[in-house]
PDB file of C-alpha atoms in Angstrom:
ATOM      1  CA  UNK A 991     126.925 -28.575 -68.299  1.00 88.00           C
ATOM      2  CA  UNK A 992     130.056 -30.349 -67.461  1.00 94.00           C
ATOM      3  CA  UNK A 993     129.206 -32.916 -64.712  1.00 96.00           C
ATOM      4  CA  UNK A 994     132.015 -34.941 -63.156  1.00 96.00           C
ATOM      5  CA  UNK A 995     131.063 -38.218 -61.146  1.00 97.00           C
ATOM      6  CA  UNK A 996     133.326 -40.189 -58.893  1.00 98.00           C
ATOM      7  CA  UNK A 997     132.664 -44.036 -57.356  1.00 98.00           C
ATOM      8  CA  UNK A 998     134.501 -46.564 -55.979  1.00 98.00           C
ATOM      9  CA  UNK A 999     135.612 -45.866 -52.540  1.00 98.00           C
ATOM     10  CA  UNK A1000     134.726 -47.238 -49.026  1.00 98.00           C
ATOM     11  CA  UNK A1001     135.842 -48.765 -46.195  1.00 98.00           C
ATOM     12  CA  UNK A1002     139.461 -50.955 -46.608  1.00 98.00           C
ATOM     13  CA  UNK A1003     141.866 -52.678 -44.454  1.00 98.00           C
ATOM     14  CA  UNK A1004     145.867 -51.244 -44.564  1.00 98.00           C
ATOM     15  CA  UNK A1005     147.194 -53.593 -47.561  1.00 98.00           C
ATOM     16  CA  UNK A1006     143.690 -54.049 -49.258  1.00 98.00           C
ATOM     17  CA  UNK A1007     142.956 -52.649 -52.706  1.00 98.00           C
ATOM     18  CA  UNK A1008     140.009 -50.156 -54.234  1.00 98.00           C
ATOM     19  CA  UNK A1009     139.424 -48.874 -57.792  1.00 98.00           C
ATOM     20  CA  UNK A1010     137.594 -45.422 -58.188  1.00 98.00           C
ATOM     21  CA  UNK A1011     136.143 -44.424 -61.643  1.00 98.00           C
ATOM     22  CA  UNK A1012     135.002 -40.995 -62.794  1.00 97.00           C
ATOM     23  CA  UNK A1013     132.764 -40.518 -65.619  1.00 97.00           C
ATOM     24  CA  UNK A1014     132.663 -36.854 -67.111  1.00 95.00           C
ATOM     25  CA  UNK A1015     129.473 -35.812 -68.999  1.00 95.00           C
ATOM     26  CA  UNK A1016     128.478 -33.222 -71.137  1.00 94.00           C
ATOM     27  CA  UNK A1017     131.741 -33.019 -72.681  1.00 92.00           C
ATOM     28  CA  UNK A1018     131.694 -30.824 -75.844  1.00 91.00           C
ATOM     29  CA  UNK A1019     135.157 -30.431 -75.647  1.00 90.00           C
ATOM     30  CA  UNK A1020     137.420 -33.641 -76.014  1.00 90.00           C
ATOM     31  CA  UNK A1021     139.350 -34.247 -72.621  1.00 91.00           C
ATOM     32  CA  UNK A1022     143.382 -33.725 -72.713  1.00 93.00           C
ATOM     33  CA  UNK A1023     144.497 -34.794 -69.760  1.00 95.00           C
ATOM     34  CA  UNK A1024     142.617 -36.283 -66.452  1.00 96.00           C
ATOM     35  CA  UNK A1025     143.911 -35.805 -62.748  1.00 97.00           C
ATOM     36  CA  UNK A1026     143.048 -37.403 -59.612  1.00 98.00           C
ATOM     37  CA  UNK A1027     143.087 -35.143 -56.904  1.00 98.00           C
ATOM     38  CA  UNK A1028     142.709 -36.241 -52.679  1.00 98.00           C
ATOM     39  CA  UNK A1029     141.723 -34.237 -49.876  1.00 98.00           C
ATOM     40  CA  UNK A1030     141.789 -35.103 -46.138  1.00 96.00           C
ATOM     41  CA  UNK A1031     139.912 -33.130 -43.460  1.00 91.00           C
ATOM     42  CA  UNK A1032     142.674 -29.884 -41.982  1.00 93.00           C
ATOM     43  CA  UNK A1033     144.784 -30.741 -45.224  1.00 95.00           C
ATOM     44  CA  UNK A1034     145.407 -29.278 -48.861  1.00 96.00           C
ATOM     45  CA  UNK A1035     143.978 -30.984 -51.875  1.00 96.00           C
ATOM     46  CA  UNK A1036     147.070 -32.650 -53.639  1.00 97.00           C
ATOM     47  CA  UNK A1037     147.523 -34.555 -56.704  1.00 97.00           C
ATOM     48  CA  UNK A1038     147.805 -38.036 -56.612  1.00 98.00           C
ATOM     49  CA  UNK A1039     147.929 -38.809 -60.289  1.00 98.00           C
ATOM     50  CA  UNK A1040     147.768 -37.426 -63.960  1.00 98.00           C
ATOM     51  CA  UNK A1041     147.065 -38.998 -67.475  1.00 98.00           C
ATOM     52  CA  UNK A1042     147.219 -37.701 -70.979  1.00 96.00           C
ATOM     53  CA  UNK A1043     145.458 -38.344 -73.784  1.00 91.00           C
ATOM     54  CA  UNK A1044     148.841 -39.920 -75.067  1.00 90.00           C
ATOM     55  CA  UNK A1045     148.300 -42.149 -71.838  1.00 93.00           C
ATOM     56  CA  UNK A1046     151.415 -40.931 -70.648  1.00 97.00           C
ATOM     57  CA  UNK A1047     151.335 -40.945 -67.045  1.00 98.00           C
ATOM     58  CA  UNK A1048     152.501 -39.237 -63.622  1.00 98.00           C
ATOM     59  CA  UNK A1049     152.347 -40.083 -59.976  1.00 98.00           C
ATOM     60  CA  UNK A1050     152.653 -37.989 -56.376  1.00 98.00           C
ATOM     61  CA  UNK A1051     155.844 -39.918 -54.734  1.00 98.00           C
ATOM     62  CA  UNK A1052     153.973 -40.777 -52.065  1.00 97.00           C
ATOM     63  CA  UNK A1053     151.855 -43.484 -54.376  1.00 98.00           C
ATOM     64  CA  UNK A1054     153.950 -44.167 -56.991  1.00 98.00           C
ATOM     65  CA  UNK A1055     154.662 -47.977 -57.319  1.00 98.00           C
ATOM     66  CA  UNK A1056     151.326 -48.354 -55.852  1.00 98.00           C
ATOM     67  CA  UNK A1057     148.767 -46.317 -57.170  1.00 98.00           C
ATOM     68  CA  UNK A1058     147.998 -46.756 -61.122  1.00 98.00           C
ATOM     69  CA  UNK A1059     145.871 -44.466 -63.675  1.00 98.00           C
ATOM     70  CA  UNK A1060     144.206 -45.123 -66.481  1.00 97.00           C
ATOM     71  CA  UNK A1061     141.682 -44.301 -68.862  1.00 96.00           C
ATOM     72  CA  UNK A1062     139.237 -45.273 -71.429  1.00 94.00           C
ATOM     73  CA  UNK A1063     138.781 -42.247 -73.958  1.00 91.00           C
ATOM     74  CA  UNK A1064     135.408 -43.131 -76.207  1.00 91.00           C
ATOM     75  CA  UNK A1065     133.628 -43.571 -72.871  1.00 93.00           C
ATOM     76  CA  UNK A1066     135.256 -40.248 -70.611  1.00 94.00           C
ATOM     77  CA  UNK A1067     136.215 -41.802 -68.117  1.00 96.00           C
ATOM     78  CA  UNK A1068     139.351 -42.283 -65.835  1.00 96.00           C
ATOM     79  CA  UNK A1069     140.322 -44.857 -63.118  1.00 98.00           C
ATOM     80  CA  UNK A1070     142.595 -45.063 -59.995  1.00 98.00           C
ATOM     81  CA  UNK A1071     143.246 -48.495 -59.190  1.00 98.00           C
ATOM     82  CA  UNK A1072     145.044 -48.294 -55.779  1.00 98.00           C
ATOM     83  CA  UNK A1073     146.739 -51.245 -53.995  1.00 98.00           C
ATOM     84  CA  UNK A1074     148.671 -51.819 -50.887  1.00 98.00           C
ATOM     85  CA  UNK A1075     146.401 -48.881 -49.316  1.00 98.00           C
ATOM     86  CA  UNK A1076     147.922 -47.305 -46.352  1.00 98.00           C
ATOM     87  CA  UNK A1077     145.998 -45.426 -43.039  1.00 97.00           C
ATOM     88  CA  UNK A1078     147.611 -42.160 -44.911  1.00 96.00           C
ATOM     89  CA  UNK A1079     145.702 -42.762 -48.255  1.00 98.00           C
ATOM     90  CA  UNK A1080     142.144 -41.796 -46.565  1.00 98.00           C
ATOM     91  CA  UNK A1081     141.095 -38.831 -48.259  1.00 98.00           C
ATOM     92  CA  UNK A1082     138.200 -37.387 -50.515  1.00 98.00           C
ATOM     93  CA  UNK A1083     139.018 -38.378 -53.966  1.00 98.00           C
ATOM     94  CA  UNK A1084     138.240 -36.162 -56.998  1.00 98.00           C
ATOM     95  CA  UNK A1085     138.563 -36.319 -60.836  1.00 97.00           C
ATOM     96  CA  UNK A1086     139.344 -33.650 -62.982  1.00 96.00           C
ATOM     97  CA  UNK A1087     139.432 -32.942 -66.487  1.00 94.00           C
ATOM     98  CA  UNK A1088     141.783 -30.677 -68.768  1.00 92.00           C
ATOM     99  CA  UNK A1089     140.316 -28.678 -70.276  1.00 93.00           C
ATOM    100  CA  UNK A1090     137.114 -28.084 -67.979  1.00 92.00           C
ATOM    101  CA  UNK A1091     139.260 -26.089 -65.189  1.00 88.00           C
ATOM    102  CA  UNK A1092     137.340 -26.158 -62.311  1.00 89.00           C
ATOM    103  CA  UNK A1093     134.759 -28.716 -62.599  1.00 92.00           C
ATOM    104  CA  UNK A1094     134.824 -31.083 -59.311  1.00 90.00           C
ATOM    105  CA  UNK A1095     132.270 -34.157 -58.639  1.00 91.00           C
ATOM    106  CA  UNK A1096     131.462 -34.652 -55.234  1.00 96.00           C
ATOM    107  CA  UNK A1097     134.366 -37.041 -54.804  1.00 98.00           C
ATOM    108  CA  UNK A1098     133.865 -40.602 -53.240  1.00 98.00           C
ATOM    109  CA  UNK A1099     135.461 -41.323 -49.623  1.00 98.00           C
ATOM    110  CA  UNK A1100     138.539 -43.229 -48.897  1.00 98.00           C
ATOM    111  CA  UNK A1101     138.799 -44.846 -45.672  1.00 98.00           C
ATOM    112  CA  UNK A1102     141.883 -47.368 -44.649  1.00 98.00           C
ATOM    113  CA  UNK A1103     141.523 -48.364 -41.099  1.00 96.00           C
ATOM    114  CA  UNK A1104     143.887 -50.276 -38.988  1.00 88.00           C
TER     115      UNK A1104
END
């Protein structure tokens, strides 16, 4: 069983900084890529940012220049270091793993208050 598990987020002021980590287990399968995914409440789940195993990287506009993905491939895992956080940034954030299509953790909350 393919478990995905996210951590990292809380509570941050507009301009502060996080970093969220996901840790996939149960991998039988060596990971390609690895995708972060956000969801806020009324809105569709978008992706924020993508990494391959080549550690070639890509970015939603909306973060780009801010946002940065990375990963650490012995250990399965992935990380979203995100800086200069903005109000719009608060989401659910989820990790994802290519090739285990459809396998979500339970995401770790965003918040950015004014």
């Amino acid at each position: 069983q393919v478990q995905l598990v996210e951590s990292g987020g809380g509570l941050v002021q507009p301009g502060g900084s996080l970093r969220l980590s996901c840790a996939a287990s149960g991998i039988t399968v060596s990971i390609n890529r690895m995708d972060w995914y956000r969801q806020a409440p009324g809105k569709q789940r978008e992706l924020v940012a993508s990494i391959g195993s080549s550690g070639s990287t890509n970015y939603a506009e909306s973060v780009k220049g801010r946002f940065t993905i990375s990963r650490d491939n012995a250990k399965n895992m992935v990380y979203l270091q995100m800086n200069s956080l903005k109000p719009e940034d608060t989401a659910v954030y989820y990790c994802s793993a290519v090739p285990y299509y459809g396998v979500w953790g339970r995401g770790t909350q965003v918040t950015v208050s004014s």
